[in-house]
Every structure is written in C-alpha cells, then in structure tokens.
CSV table of C-alpha atoms and ligand atoms in Angstrom, one decimal:
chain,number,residue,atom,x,y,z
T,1,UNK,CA,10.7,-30.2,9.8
T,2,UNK,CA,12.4,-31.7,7.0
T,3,UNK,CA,16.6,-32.3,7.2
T,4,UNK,CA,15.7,-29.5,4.0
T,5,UNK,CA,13.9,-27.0,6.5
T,6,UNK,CA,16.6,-27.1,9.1
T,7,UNK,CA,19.4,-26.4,6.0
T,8,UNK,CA,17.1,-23.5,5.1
T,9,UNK,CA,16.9,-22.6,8.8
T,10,UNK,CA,20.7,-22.7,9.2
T,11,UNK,CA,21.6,-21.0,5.9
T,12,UNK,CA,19.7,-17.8,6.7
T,13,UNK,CA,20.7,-17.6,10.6
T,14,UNK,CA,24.1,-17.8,8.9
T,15,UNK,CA,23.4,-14.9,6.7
T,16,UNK,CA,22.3,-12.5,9.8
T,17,UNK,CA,24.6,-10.0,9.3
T,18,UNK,CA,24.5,-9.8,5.7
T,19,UNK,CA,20.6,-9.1,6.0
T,20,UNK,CA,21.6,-6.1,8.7
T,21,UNK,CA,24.0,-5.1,6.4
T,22,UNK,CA,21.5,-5.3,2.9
T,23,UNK,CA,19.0,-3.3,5.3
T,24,UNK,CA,20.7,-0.7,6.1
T,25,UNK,CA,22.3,-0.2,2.2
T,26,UNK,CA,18.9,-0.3,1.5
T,27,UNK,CA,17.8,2.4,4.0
T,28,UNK,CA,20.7,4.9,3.0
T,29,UNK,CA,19.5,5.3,-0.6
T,30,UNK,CA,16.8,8.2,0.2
T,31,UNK,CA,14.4,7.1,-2.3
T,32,UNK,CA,12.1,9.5,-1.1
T,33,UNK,CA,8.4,9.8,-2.9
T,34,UNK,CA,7.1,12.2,-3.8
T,35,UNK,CA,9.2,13.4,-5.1
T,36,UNK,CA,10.9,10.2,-6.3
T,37,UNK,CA,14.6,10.4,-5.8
T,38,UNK,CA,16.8,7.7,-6.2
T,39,UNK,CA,15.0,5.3,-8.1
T,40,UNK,CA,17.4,4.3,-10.5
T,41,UNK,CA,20.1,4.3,-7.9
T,42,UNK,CA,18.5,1.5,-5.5
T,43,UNK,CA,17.2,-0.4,-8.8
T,44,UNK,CA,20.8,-0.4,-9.8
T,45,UNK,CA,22.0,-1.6,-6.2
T,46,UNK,CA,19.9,-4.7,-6.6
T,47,UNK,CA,20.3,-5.5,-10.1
T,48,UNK,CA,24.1,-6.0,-9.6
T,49,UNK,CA,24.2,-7.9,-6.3
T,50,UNK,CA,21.0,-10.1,-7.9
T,51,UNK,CA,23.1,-10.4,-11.1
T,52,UNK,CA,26.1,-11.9,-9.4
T,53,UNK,CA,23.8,-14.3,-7.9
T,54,UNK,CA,22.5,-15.6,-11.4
T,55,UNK,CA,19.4,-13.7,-12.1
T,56,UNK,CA,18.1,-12.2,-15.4
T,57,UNK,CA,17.9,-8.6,-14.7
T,58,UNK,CA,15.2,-5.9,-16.6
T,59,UNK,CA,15.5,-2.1,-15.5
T,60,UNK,CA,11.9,-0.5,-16.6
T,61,UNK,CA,11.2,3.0,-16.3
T,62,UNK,CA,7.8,3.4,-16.1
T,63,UNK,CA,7.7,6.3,-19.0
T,64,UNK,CA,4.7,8.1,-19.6
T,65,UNK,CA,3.3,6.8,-15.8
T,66,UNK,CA,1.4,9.9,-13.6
T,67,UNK,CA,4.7,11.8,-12.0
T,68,UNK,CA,7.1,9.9,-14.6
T,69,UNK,CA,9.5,13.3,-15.8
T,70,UNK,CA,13.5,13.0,-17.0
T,71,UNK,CA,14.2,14.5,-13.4
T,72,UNK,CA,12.1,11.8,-11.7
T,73,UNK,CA,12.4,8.8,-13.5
T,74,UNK,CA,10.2,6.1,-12.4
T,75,UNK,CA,12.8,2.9,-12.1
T,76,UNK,CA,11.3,-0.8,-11.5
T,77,UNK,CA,13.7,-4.1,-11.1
T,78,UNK,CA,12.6,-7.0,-11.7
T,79,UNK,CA,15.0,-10.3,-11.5
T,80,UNK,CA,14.3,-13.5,-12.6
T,81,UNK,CA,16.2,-17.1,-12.1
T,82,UNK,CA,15.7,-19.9,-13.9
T,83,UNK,CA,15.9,-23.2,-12.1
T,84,UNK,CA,16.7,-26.6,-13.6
T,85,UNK,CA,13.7,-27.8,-14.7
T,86,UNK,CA,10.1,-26.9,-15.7
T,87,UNK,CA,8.0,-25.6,-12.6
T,88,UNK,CA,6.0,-22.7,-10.9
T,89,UNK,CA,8.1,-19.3,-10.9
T,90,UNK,CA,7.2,-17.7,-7.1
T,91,UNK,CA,7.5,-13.7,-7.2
T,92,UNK,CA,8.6,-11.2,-4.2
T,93,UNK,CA,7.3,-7.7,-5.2
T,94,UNK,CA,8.7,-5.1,-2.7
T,95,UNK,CA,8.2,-1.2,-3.2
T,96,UNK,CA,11.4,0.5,-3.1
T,97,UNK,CA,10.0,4.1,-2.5
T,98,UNK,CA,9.2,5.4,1.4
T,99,UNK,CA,7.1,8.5,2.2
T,100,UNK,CA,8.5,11.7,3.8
T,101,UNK,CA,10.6,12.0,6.8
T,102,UNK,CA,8.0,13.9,9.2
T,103,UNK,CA,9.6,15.6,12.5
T,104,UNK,CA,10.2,13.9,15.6
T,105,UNK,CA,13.0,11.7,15.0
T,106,UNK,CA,16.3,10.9,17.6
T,107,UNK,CA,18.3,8.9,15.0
T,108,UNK,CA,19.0,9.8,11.5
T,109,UNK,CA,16.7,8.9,8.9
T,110,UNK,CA,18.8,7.8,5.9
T,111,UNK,CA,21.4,6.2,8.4
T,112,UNK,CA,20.5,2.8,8.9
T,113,UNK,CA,21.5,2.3,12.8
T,114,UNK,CA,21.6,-1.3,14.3
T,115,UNK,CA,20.9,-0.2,18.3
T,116,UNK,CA,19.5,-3.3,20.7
T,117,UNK,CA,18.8,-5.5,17.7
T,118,UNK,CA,16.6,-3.2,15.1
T,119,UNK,CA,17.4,-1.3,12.9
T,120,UNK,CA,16.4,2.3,12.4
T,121,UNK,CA,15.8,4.7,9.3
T,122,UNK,CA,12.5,5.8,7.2
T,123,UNK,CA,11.5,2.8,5.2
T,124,UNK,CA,13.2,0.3,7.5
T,125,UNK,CA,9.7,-1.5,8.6
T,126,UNK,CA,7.9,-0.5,5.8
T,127,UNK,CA,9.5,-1.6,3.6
T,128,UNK,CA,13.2,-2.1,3.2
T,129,UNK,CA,12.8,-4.9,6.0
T,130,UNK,CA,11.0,-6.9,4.2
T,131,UNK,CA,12.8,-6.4,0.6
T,132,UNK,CA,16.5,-7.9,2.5
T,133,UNK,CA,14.4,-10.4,3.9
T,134,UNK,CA,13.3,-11.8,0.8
T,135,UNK,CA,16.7,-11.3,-0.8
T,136,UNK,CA,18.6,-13.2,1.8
T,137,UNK,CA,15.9,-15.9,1.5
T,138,UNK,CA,16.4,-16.3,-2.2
T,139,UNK,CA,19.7,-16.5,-1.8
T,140,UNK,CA,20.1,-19.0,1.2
T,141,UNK,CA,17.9,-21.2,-1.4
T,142,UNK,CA,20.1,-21.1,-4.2
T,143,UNK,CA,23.0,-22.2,-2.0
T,144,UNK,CA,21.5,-25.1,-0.5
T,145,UNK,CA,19.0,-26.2,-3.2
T,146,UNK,CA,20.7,-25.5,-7.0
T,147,UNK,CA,19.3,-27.9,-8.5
T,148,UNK,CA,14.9,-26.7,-8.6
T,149,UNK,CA,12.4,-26.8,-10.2
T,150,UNK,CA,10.8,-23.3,-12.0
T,151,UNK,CA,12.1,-19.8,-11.3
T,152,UNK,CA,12.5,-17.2,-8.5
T,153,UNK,CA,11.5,-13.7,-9.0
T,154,UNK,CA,12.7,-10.3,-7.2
T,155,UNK,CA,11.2,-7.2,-7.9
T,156,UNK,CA,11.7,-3.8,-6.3
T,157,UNK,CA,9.1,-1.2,-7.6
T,158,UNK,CA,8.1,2.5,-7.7
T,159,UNK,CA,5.5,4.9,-6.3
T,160,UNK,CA,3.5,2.1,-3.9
T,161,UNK,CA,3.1,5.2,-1.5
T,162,UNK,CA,1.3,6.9,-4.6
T,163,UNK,CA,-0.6,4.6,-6.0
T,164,UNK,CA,1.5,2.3,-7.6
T,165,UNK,CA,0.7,3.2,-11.2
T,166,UNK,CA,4.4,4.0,-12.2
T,167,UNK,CA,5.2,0.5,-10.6
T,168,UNK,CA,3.2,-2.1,-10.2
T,169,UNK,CA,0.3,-1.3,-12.3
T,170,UNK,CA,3.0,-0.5,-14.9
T,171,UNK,CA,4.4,-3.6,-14.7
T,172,UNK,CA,1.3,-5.9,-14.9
T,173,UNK,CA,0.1,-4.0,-17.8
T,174,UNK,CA,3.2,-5.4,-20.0
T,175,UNK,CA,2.4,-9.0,-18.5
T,176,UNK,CA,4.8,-9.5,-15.7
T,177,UNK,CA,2.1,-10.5,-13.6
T,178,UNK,CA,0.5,-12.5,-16.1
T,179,UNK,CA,-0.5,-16.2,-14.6
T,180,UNK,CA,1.5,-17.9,-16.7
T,181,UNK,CA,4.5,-16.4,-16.3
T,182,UNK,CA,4.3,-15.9,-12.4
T,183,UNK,CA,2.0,-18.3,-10.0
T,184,UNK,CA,2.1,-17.3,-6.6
T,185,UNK,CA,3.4,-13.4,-5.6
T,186,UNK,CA,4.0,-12.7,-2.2
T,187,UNK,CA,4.6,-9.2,-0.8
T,188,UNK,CA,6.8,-8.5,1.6
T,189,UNK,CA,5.0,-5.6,3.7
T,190,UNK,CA,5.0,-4.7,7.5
T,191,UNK,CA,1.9,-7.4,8.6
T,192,UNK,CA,4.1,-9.0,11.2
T,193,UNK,CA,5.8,-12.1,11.1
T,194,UNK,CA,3.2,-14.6,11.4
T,195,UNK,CA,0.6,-13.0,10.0
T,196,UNK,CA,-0.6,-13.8,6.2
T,197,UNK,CA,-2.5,-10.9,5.0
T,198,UNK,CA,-5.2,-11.9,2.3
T,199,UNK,CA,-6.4,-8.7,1.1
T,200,UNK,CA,-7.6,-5.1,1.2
T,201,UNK,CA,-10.8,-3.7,1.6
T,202,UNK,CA,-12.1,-1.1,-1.3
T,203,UNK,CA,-11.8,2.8,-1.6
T,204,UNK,CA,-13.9,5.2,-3.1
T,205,UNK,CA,-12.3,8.9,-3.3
T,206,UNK,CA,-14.7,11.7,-4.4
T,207,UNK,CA,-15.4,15.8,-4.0
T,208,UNK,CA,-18.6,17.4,-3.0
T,209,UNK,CA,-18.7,20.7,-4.0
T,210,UNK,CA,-22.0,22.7,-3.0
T,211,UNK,CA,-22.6,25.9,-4.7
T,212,UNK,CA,-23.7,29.0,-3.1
T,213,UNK,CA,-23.9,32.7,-4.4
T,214,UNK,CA,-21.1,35.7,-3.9
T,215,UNK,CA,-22.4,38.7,-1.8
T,216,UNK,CA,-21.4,41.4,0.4
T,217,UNK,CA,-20.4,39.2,4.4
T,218,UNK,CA,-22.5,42.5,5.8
T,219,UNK,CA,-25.8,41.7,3.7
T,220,UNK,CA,-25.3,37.9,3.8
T,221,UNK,CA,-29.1,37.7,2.8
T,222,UNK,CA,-28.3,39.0,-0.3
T,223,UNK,CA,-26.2,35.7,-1.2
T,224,UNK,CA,-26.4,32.4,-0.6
T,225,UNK,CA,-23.8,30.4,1.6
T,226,UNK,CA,-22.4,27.5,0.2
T,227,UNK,CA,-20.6,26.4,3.6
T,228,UNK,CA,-24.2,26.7,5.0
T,229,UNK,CA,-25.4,24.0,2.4
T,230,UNK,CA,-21.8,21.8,3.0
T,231,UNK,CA,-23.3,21.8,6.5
T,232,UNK,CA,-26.4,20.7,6.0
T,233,UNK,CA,-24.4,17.7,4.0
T,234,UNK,CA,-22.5,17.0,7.3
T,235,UNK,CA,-25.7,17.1,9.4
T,236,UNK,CA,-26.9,14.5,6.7
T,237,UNK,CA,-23.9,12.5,7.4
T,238,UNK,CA,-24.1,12.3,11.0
T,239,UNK,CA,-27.4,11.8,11.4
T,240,UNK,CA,-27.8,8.9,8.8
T,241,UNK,CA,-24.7,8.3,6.7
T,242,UNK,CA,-22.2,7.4,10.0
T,243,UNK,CA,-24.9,5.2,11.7
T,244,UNK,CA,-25.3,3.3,8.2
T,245,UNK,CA,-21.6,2.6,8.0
T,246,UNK,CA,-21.0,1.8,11.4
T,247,UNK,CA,-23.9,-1.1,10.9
T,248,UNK,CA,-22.4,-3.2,8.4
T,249,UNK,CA,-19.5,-5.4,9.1
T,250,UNK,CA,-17.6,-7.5,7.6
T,251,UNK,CA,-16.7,-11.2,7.2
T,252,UNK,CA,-13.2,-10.3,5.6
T,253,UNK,CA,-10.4,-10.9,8.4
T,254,UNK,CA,-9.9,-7.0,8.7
T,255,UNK,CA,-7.0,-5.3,11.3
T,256,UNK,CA,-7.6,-3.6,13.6
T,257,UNK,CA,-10.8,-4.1,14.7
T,258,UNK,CA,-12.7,-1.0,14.0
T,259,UNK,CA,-12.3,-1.1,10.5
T,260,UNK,CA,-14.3,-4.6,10.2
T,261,UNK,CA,-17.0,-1.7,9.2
T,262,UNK,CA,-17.4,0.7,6.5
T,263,UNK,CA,-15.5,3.7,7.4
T,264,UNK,CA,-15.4,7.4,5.5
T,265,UNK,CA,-13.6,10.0,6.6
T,266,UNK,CA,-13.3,13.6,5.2
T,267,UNK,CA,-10.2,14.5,4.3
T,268,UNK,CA,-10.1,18.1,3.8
T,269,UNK,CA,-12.8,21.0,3.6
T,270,UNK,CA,-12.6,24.4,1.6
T,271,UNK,CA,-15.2,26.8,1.6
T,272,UNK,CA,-15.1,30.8,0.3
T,273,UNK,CA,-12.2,32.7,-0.2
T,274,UNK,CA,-8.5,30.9,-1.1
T,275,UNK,CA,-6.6,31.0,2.2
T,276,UNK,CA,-3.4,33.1,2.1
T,277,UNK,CA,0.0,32.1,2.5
T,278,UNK,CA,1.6,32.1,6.0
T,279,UNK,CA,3.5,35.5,5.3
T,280,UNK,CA,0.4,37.6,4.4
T,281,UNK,CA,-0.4,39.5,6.7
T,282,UNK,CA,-4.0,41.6,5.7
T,283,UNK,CA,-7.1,40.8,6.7
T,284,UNK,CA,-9.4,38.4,4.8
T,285,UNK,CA,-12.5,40.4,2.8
T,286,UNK,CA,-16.0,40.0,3.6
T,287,UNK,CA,-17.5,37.7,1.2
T,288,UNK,CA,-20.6,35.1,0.9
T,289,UNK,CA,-19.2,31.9,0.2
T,290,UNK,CA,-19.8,30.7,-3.3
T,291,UNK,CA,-18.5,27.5,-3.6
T,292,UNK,CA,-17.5,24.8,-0.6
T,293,UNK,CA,-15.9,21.6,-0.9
T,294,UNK,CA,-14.8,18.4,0.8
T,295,UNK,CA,-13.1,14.9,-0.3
T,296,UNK,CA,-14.2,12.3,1.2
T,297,UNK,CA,-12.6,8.9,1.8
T,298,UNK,CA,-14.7,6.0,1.7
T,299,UNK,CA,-13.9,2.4,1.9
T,300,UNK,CA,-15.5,-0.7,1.4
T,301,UNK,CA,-16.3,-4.1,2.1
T,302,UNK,CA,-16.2,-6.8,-0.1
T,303,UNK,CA,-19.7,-7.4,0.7
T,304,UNK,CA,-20.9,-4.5,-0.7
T,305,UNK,CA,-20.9,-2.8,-4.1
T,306,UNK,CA,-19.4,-0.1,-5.6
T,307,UNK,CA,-22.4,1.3,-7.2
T,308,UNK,CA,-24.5,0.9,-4.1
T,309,UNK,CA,-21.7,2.8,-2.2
T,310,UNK,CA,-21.9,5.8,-4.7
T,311,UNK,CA,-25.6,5.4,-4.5
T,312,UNK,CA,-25.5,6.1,-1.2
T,313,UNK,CA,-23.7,9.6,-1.1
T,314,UNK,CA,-25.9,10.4,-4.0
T,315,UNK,CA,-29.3,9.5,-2.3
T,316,UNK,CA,-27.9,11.5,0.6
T,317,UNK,CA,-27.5,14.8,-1.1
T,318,UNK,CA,-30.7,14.6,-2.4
T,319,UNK,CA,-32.8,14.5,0.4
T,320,UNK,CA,-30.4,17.6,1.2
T,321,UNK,CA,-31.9,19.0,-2.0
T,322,UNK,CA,-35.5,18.1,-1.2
T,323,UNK,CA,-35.3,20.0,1.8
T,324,UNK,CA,-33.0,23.7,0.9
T,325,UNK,CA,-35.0,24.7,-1.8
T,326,UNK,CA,-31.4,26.8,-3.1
T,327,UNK,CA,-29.0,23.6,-2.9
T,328,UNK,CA,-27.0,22.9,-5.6
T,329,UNK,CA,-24.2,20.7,-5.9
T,330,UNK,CA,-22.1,18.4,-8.0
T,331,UNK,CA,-20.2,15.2,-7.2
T,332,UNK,CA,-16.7,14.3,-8.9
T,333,UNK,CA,-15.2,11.0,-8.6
T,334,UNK,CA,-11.6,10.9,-8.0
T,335,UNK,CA,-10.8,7.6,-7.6
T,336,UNK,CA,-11.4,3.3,-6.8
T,337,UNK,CA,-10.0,0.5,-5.7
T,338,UNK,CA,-12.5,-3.0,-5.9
T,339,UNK,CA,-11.6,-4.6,-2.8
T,340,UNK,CA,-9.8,-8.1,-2.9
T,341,UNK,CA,-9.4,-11.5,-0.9
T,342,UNK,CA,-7.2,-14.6,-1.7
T,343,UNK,CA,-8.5,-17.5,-0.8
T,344,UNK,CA,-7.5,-19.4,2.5
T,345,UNK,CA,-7.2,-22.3,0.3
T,346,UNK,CA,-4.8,-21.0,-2.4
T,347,UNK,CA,-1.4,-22.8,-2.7
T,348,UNK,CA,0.6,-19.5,-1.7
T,349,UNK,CA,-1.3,-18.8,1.6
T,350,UNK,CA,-0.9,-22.8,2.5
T,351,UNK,CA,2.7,-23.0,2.1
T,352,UNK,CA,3.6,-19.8,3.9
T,353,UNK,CA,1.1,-20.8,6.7
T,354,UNK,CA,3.0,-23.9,6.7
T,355,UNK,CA,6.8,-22.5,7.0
T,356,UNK,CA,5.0,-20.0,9.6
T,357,UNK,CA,4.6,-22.9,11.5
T,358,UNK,CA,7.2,-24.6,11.6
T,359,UNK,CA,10.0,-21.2,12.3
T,360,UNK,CA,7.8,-20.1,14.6
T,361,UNK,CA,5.9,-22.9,16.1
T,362,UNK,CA,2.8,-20.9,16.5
T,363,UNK,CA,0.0,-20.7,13.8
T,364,UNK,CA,-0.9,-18.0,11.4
T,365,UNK,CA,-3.2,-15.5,11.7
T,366,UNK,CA,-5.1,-14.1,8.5
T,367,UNK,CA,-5.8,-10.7,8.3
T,368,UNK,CA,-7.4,-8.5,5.5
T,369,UNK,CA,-5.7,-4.6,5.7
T,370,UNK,CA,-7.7,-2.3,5.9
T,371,UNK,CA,-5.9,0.5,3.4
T,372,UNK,CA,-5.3,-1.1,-0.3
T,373,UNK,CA,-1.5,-2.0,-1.5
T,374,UNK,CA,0.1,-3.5,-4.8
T,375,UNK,CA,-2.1,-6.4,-4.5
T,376,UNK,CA,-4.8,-4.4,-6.2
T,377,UNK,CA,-3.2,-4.6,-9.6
T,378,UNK,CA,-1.8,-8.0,-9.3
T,379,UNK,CA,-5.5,-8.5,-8.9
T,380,UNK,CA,-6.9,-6.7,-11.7
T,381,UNK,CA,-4.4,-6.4,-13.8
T,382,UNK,CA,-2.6,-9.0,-13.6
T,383,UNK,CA,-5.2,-11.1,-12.9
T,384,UNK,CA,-3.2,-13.7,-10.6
T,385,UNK,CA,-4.9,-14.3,-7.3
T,386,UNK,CA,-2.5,-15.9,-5.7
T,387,UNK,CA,-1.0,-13.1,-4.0
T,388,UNK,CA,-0.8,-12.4,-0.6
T,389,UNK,CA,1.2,-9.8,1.7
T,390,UNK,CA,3.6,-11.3,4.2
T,391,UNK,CA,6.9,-9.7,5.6
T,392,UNK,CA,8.6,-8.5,9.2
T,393,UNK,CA,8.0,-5.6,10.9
T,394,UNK,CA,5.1,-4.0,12.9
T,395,UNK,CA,2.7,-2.2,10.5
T,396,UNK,CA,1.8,0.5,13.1
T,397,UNK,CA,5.3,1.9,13.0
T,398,UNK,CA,5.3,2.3,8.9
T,399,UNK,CA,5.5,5.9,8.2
T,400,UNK,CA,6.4,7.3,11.6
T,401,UNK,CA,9.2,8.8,13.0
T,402,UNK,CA,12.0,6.7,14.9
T,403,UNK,CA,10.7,3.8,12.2
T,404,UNK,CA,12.7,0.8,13.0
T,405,UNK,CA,12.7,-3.2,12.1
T,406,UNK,CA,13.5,-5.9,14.3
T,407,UNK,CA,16.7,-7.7,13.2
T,408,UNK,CA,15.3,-11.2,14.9
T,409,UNK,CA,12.0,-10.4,13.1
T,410,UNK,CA,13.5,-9.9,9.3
T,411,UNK,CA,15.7,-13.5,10.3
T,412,UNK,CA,12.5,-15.3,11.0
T,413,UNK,CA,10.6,-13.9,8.0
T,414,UNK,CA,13.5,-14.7,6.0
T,415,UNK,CA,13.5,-18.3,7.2
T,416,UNK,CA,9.5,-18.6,6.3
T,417,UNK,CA,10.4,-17.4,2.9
T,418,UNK,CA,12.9,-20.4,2.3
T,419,UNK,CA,11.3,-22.4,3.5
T,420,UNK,CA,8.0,-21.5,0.9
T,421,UNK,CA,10.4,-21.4,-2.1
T,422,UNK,CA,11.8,-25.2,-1.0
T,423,UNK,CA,7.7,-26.2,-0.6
T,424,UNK,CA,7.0,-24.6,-3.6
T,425,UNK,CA,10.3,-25.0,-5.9
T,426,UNK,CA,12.7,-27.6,-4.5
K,1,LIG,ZN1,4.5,-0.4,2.1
C-alpha cells in the first residue's frame, strides 16, 4: 500500500453514505425494460451530478435502435474528464435498465431500503450497485489526485437486459469504444467483489420447425403429425446431441461449474393449434398437427466453432430425415454471440487484480460467465479487448425478488476502483 492507496482508501470510506444515498436514487428511477421507462430521466440524474464534478457530458438516444419509439426513447450517458496531461482514458460502462419486478417480494421494489447494511430494490445488485460504486470511485479520485494523467469515463447505457443494441452496440458503432479513444473498460456487473470476470462464453439462438400435414384428430392416419416428427428430433437430442455437449469442456474459467460444458436448452415448444387465451372457455378442435416448433438455446465454448456448432443441429436433423421417410423441416437462425476472453495478462485485469489485493487482502479469482453481457460489443465492435467485468454484488441474486446489495461490498469495490484509476492514471 502506497500513502496514495490509503488516501484512496480513506476518501471513499468517507463517502459511505453518499454511495447508500446515490444507490438508492438510483434504484427509485423505475427504468424498467422492456418496456424502457425512464431512460432519459436517470441519464439526466447522472449527467448533472457528473457535470458539477467536471465531466463532459453527451446524452445519445439510440434513434433508429430495435425497440427505439418517441414513447420509449433509448437514452445513453456517457461522461468524460480530462486530466492534466496526455495519458490512457479508463471507461466504466454500467447498464442503467433492470428487468421486471416478478412476484415474491417483502420490500418495495423502486424503494431503495438500507435494512442491516444492504440495500434493497430491483436493479440494486444488478446493477445500480455497481454504477454508485464506480461513481463514488471517480469521484474520491478527483479529490485526492487533480492533477492525472488521461481521462475518466462514465457511462450509463440502455437495453443490456435486451441485447444491448440500443446501448452499447450503439455506442461502439459511432467509435466510443474505439481503442484510441478508450484503453481499458471495465464493467461494473454483479461477479462479486474479488472476482475479475474475463469473458462470456458464445450463444447460438435458432427455431426448428418440423412440418407435418392437417387432418381430421379421429383419422390421424390420414395426416401427418408434425409433433410426432419434433419428437423424434428430441429423441435425437437425448440420445446423441446431450451426451456430445456434456463431453466437451472447457479451459475458459467458467461459473458455476456446470456450465464449463456446452449447454442447450429449449426454450419453448409449439405444436398444432394456437393456444387460447386464459378467458376462453370452448374446447380445442380435433386437428393433426401441421407445423411444430421449438427455440433452442445453445452456447458455446471458445474452443469450438460456430459453424461446427450449427453443423451439429444440422447433421442431427438429417439422420432424423434418413430415417421418417415424411420428415420435413426447416431451420431459422435467430441469433449469435462469438464468445470472448481477455487476457490474464492485459493491463486492465492486472491492475484491478492488484487493488483487489491490496482492499481485500485476498487474491482474485478469474471467472468467465457463462451468459454473454456488453463486453460482446466492446469486443467486436469496438474492438478493444481490454475489457473486463468487475463490480459488488452476488450475481445469483440479479433478477430475483427481494434483490439487494451489500453496502460493505459496494465500499470495497469502490475502493478497488480507486485504487485502478490511481494505478492506471495518477
Ligand atoms: Zn447486468
């Protein structure tokens, strides 16, 4: 510990109430997604507390982005300040958006409450924690270290919980994650306090449909099922396609252990008639299923390769062919994500590993999530790789009900952060 470190250390203890107090404004702007409410609101919040402090302010709406409309907006920040001299410029992308509310809660959602040291509210782990955090970090830096070299950056953008095309892919398409304007990103998400998350493993999203042959349900003979030939496909899956996955493992640092494998789940299954609405009350008619379909979920390793993946399915549904001399079927992507890594090496996964150290006096762990993030456009997009995902709060309570963050937790994290920009900046 430097006499810089403990100054850092001190300056954000000092600021514990603030960083309750930033939480929980945070938490009572209900900037729910979908649909997106409140985006401009909690963009505006930031911008004027960041502007006070001496940043550069840019509201972007992502216009044109998928769910973009003049009733939902979709509002990105993103602060900048300049230091004295030349020098790296160290980004913190938060998402401000948090998904639905769910049932099962005992405190209010949107109310922020501080009860035996956490605070409670939806988006309070995951990931309004982590967005004061870094706030209170930057500013605990710019009162103790004015003078630095570089820049500090604060963004807080939209639709993570959808994708992330009317944020941060939005944003990294007009260069703000171009390397030479930004060198090292880190994102603030629920990975725990001293844990450095490097990465995401890769998804494939696609539709199976089978096709069958409408008949009357009494002469079934007289059709041909297509939720009989979607269940051949599932045979096909568990006999072969599950034992496959569950045989290759990864090298990548992956939480929690079972998903060190490939993994695909289905997500949904339709077959035959539309199901009715909750208040009709008739009887369904009796019909030969003509069509059946299912969405599957696969993801990846970053051993292995997206073609071979698709390969896989395809290969699959042809030995169903081979063998049901009716089978027909067609297969739709929906939608990828390449996996990604950083490198243990890179400057941005050093110095936090560093200031994790010293707050905590414990190493690091590195861990790879299994479910992708913004870090996938920073990636390809941006094409800066020294990214990496580190914030307070226990990932396994993001998007839950009684979803709460540990005030001690957001102090330390906030102290690792200061301590990264005074490695990185001062
Ligand atoms: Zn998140």
């Amino acid at each position: 510990m430097t006499k810089l470190d403990d100054a850092l250390k001190l300056a954000v203890a000092a600021k514990e109430a603030e960083l309750v107090q930033l939480c929980q404004d945070l938490i009572q702007i209900p900037t729910l997604n979908p649909p997106g409410l409140k985006y401009f609101e909690i963009c505006e919040f930031l911008a004027a507390r960041l502007r006070d402090k001496g940043f550069v302010v840019d509201l972007i709406r992502a216009e044109g982005a998928p769910a973009d409309s003049d009733q939902y907006p979709r509002w990105n920040m993103v602060a900048r300040r300049e230091g004295t001299r030349t020098g790296d410029c160290v980004h913190f992308n938060s998402h401000h958006d948090v998904v639905e509310v769910g049932h099962g809660w005992t405190t209010d959602p949107f109310g922020g409450a501080l009860k035996d040291g956490r605070v409670y509210g939806r988006g309070a782990c995951d990931m309004k924690g982590g967005l004061a955090s870094s706030v209170i970090a930057a500013e605990a830096f710019l009162e103790t270290c004015p003078d630095f070299a570089g820049a500090i950056e604060i963004s807080a953008t939209a639709d993570e919980e959808s994708g992330g095309y009317g944020g941060v892919a939005y944003l990294a398409e007009r260069g703000y994650f171009d390397p030479d304007r930004v060198q090292h990103v880190i994102i603030p998400e629920p990975l725990n306090k001293d844990r450095i998350c490097l990465g995401h493993r890769g998804v494939w999203w696609a539709e199976i449909e089978t096709k069958g042959r409408i008949a009357h349900g009494s002469m079934p003979f007289l059709g041909d099922s297509a939720i009989r030939h979607m269940g051949a496909v599932l045979e096909e899956m568990e006999r072969y396609l599950y034992p496959l996955l569950a045989s290759k493992h990864t090298d990548m640092p992956v939480v929690p252990e079972g998903a060190k494998q490939s993994t695909l789940n289905i997500n949904s299954i339709h077959g035959g008639e539309a199901e009715q609405g909750e208040d009709y009350t008739g009887l369904p008619a009796p019909c030969v299923a003509d069509r059946c379909r299912i969405i599957i979920d696969r993801r990846f390793l970053i051993e292995e390769d997206i073609d071979q993946v698709k390969a896989e399915i395809t290969s699959m549904l042809e030995r169903v062919k081979a063998e049901r001399p009716k089978f027909e079927y067609e297969l739709r992507d929906l939608f990828e994500v390449h996996p990604t890594m950083t490198d243990e090496n890179a400057p941005v996964v050093r110095t936090v590993q560093a200031a994790i150290e010293k707050v905590l006096s414990r190493q690091a762990e590195f861990v790879v999530s299994p479910g992708t993030y913004d870090q996938k456009h920073i990636d390809r997009i941006g094409r800066l790789k020294n990214c990496i995902a580190y914030g307070p709060g226990i990932l396994d309570l993001a998007h839950q009900p009684d979803e709460w963050v540990g005030v001690q937790d957001m102090v330390d994290a906030a102290q690792v952060m200061a301590l990264t920009l005074a490695e990185l900046l001062a």
